[in-house]
Coordinates of C-alpha atoms in Angstrom, one line a residue:
M1 CA 74.3 72.2 110.9
T2 CA 73.9 75.8 112.0
E3 CA 74.1 78.9 109.8
V4 CA 75.1 82.5 110.0
V5 CA 73.6 85.1 107.6
I6 CA 75.7 88.1 106.6
I7 CA 74.1 91.2 105.2
V8 CA 76.2 92.9 102.5
S9 CA 75.9 96.6 101.7
P10 CA 77.9 98.9 99.4
S11 CA 81.1 100.4 100.9
F12 CA 81.6 104.2 101.0
D13 CA 84.8 106.1 101.6
H14 CA 85.3 108.9 104.2
R15 CA 83.8 111.5 101.8
G16 CA 80.7 109.5 101.3
K17 CA 81.6 108.4 97.8
R18 CA 80.7 104.8 96.7
R19 CA 83.7 102.5 96.5
H20 CA 83.3 100.5 93.3
D21 CA 83.1 96.7 93.8
R22 CA 83.7 96.9 97.6
F23 CA 81.2 95.8 100.3
D24 CA 80.8 95.9 104.0
A25 CA 79.6 92.7 105.6
R26 CA 77.5 92.5 108.9
V27 CA 76.2 89.6 110.8
K28 CA 72.4 89.7 110.4
D29 CA 71.3 89.2 114.1
T30 CA 73.9 91.4 115.8
D31 CA 74.6 94.0 113.1
E32 CA 78.2 93.6 114.0
V33 CA 80.5 94.6 111.1
I34 CA 82.9 91.8 110.3
C35 CA 84.4 93.1 107.1
R36 CA 84.8 96.5 105.6
A37 CA 85.5 97.3 102.0
T38 CA 86.0 93.8 100.8
R39 CA 85.5 92.4 97.3
Q40 CA 84.9 88.8 98.6
P41 CA 82.6 89.2 101.6
V42 CA 81.7 85.5 102.0
L43 CA 85.4 84.4 101.9
D44 CA 86.8 87.2 104.1
G45 CA 83.7 86.9 106.4
S46 CA 84.3 83.2 106.9
R47 CA 87.9 83.8 108.1
V48 CA 86.7 86.4 110.5
L49 CA 84.0 84.2 111.9
I50 CA 86.5 81.3 112.4
D51 CA 88.7 83.7 114.3
K52 CA 85.7 84.7 116.5
G53 CA 85.2 81.1 117.4
Y54 CA 82.5 79.9 115.0
S55 CA 82.6 76.2 114.0
P56 CA 84.2 75.5 110.6
S57 CA 81.1 73.2 109.8
T58 CA 78.7 76.2 110.1
A59 CA 77.1 77.5 106.9
I60 CA 77.6 81.1 106.0
R61 CA 74.8 82.6 103.8
M62 CA 74.9 86.0 102.1
A63 CA 72.1 88.5 101.4
Y64 CA 72.1 92.0 100.2
A65 CA 70.9 94.9 102.4
H66 CA 68.1 95.9 100.0
A67 CA 66.6 92.3 100.0
T68 CA 67.6 90.5 103.2
A69 CA 65.1 87.7 102.7
V70 CA 66.8 86.6 99.5
I71 CA 69.9 84.4 100.0
T72 CA 72.3 85.1 97.1
G73 CA 75.2 82.8 98.1
W74 CA 76.3 80.4 100.7
A75 CA 79.3 78.2 101.7
I76 CA 80.6 76.2 104.6
I77 CA 82.8 78.5 106.7
G78 CA 85.7 76.0 106.9
E79 CA 85.8 75.5 103.1
A80 CA 85.3 79.2 102.2
A81 CA 88.1 80.3 104.5
Q82 CA 90.6 78.3 102.4
Y83 CA 90.1 80.3 99.2
D84 CA 90.6 83.7 97.6
V85 CA 89.3 85.1 94.3
M86 CA 92.0 85.9 91.8
G87 CA 90.5 87.3 88.6
E88 CA 87.7 84.9 87.7
K89 CA 89.0 81.9 89.6
F90 CA 89.0 80.6 93.1
V91 CA 92.5 79.9 94.3
R92 CA 93.6 78.2 97.5
R93 CA 94.8 80.7 100.0
K94 CA 98.4 80.5 101.0
T95 CA 99.1 80.0 104.7
T96 CA 100.6 83.0 106.3
A97 CA 103.9 82.3 108.0
G98 CA 104.9 84.2 111.1
S99 CA 107.0 87.3 111.0
M100 CA 110.5 86.6 109.7
P101 CA 113.4 87.3 112.0
S102 CA 115.1 90.5 110.9
A103 CA 118.8 90.5 110.2
P104 CA 120.9 93.4 111.3
I105 CA 121.7 95.7 108.5
K106 CA 125.5 95.9 107.9
I107 CA 126.9 98.5 105.6
D108 CA 130.5 98.0 104.4
G109 CA 132.6 99.6 101.7
S110 CA 130.8 97.6 98.9
A111 CA 127.5 99.4 99.7
R112 CA 128.6 102.9 98.9
P113 CA 126.1 105.4 97.6
R114 CA 126.0 105.7 93.8
E115 CA 127.9 108.5 92.1
P116 CA 126.1 111.6 91.1
F117 CA 124.7 111.8 87.6
S118 CA 127.3 114.2 86.3
K119 CA 130.1 111.9 87.2
M120 CA 128.3 109.0 85.5
A121 CA 127.9 111.1 82.4
A122 CA 131.6 111.9 82.4
A123 CA 132.5 108.2 82.6
R124 CA 130.3 107.5 79.5
A125 CA 132.0 110.4 77.7
R126 CA 135.5 108.8 78.5
H127 CA 134.3 105.6 76.9
N128 CA 134.4 107.2 73.4
D129 CA 137.9 108.7 74.0
P130 CA 140.2 107.8 71.0
A131 CA 143.2 107.6 73.4
R132 CA 141.5 104.6 75.0
F133 CA 141.7 102.5 71.8
T134 CA 144.8 100.6 70.7
G135 CA 145.9 98.8 67.6
R136 CA 143.8 98.8 64.5
A137 CA 140.8 100.6 66.1
A138 CA 143.1 103.5 67.1
D139 CA 144.3 103.7 63.5
H140 CA 140.8 103.9 62.2
L141 CA 139.9 106.6 64.7
A142 CA 143.1 108.6 64.1
A143 CA 142.5 108.6 60.3
D144 CA 139.0 109.9 60.7
S145 CA 138.3 113.1 62.6
S146 CA 134.5 112.6 62.8
G147 CA 134.8 109.8 65.3
G148 CA 132.5 107.0 66.2
L149 CA 130.2 106.5 63.2
R150 CA 132.8 106.0 60.6
H151 CA 134.8 103.9 63.0
R152 CA 131.8 101.6 63.4
Q153 CA 131.3 101.4 59.7
R154 CA 134.9 100.5 59.1
A155 CA 134.9 98.0 61.9
K156 CA 132.1 96.1 60.2
M157 CA 134.0 95.9 56.9
K158 CA 137.0 93.6 56.7
M159 CA 139.9 95.8 55.9
P160 CA 143.2 94.4 54.7
T161 CA 146.1 94.7 57.1

C-alpha cells in the first residue's frame, strides 16, 4: 500500500488575515496545492487526489506545516472520499447528480406582479368596513359607533335574538 502525505497550513484571505478554522493542503513531495481554505483537508484532499488519478487504496496522511515529521491523521483515500464532517459527526457524502435540465420559464396571467403596498393597505382597510357586514353583525356595528372592539366583545357573548 502506498501513501501520500499532505502538509496542512493555516489559510489566509486576500488581505493577509488568518481565516479561522480553514486550512490549505499541499502534497508534501511536489508542494502542489490540492485544497484551499478547507475545514476538512483529509476528506477534501482525498477527493481531489482520486480525481487526479491516485488509487483509492492509497493511504493519505496529514501533517502540519510547523511539524512535518509528525503525522497527525491518516485515512484510506477511497474511504475518506465518501465522507463529510457535519458538526461533530462524519456523514456519508451524497452523490452529486448531473445538472438538471432547465425548463423554459413561462409567464401567464396567474404570475402577475404583486400589488403595490398602498393598494394592499387599502384592501385591509375595506375589510373592516361596516357596509360589508350583513345580518346580526351589521346590527351590532350600526348600534355602536366605535367599531371593531365592541363588535368583537358582543360577538363573543350570546345575545338574545
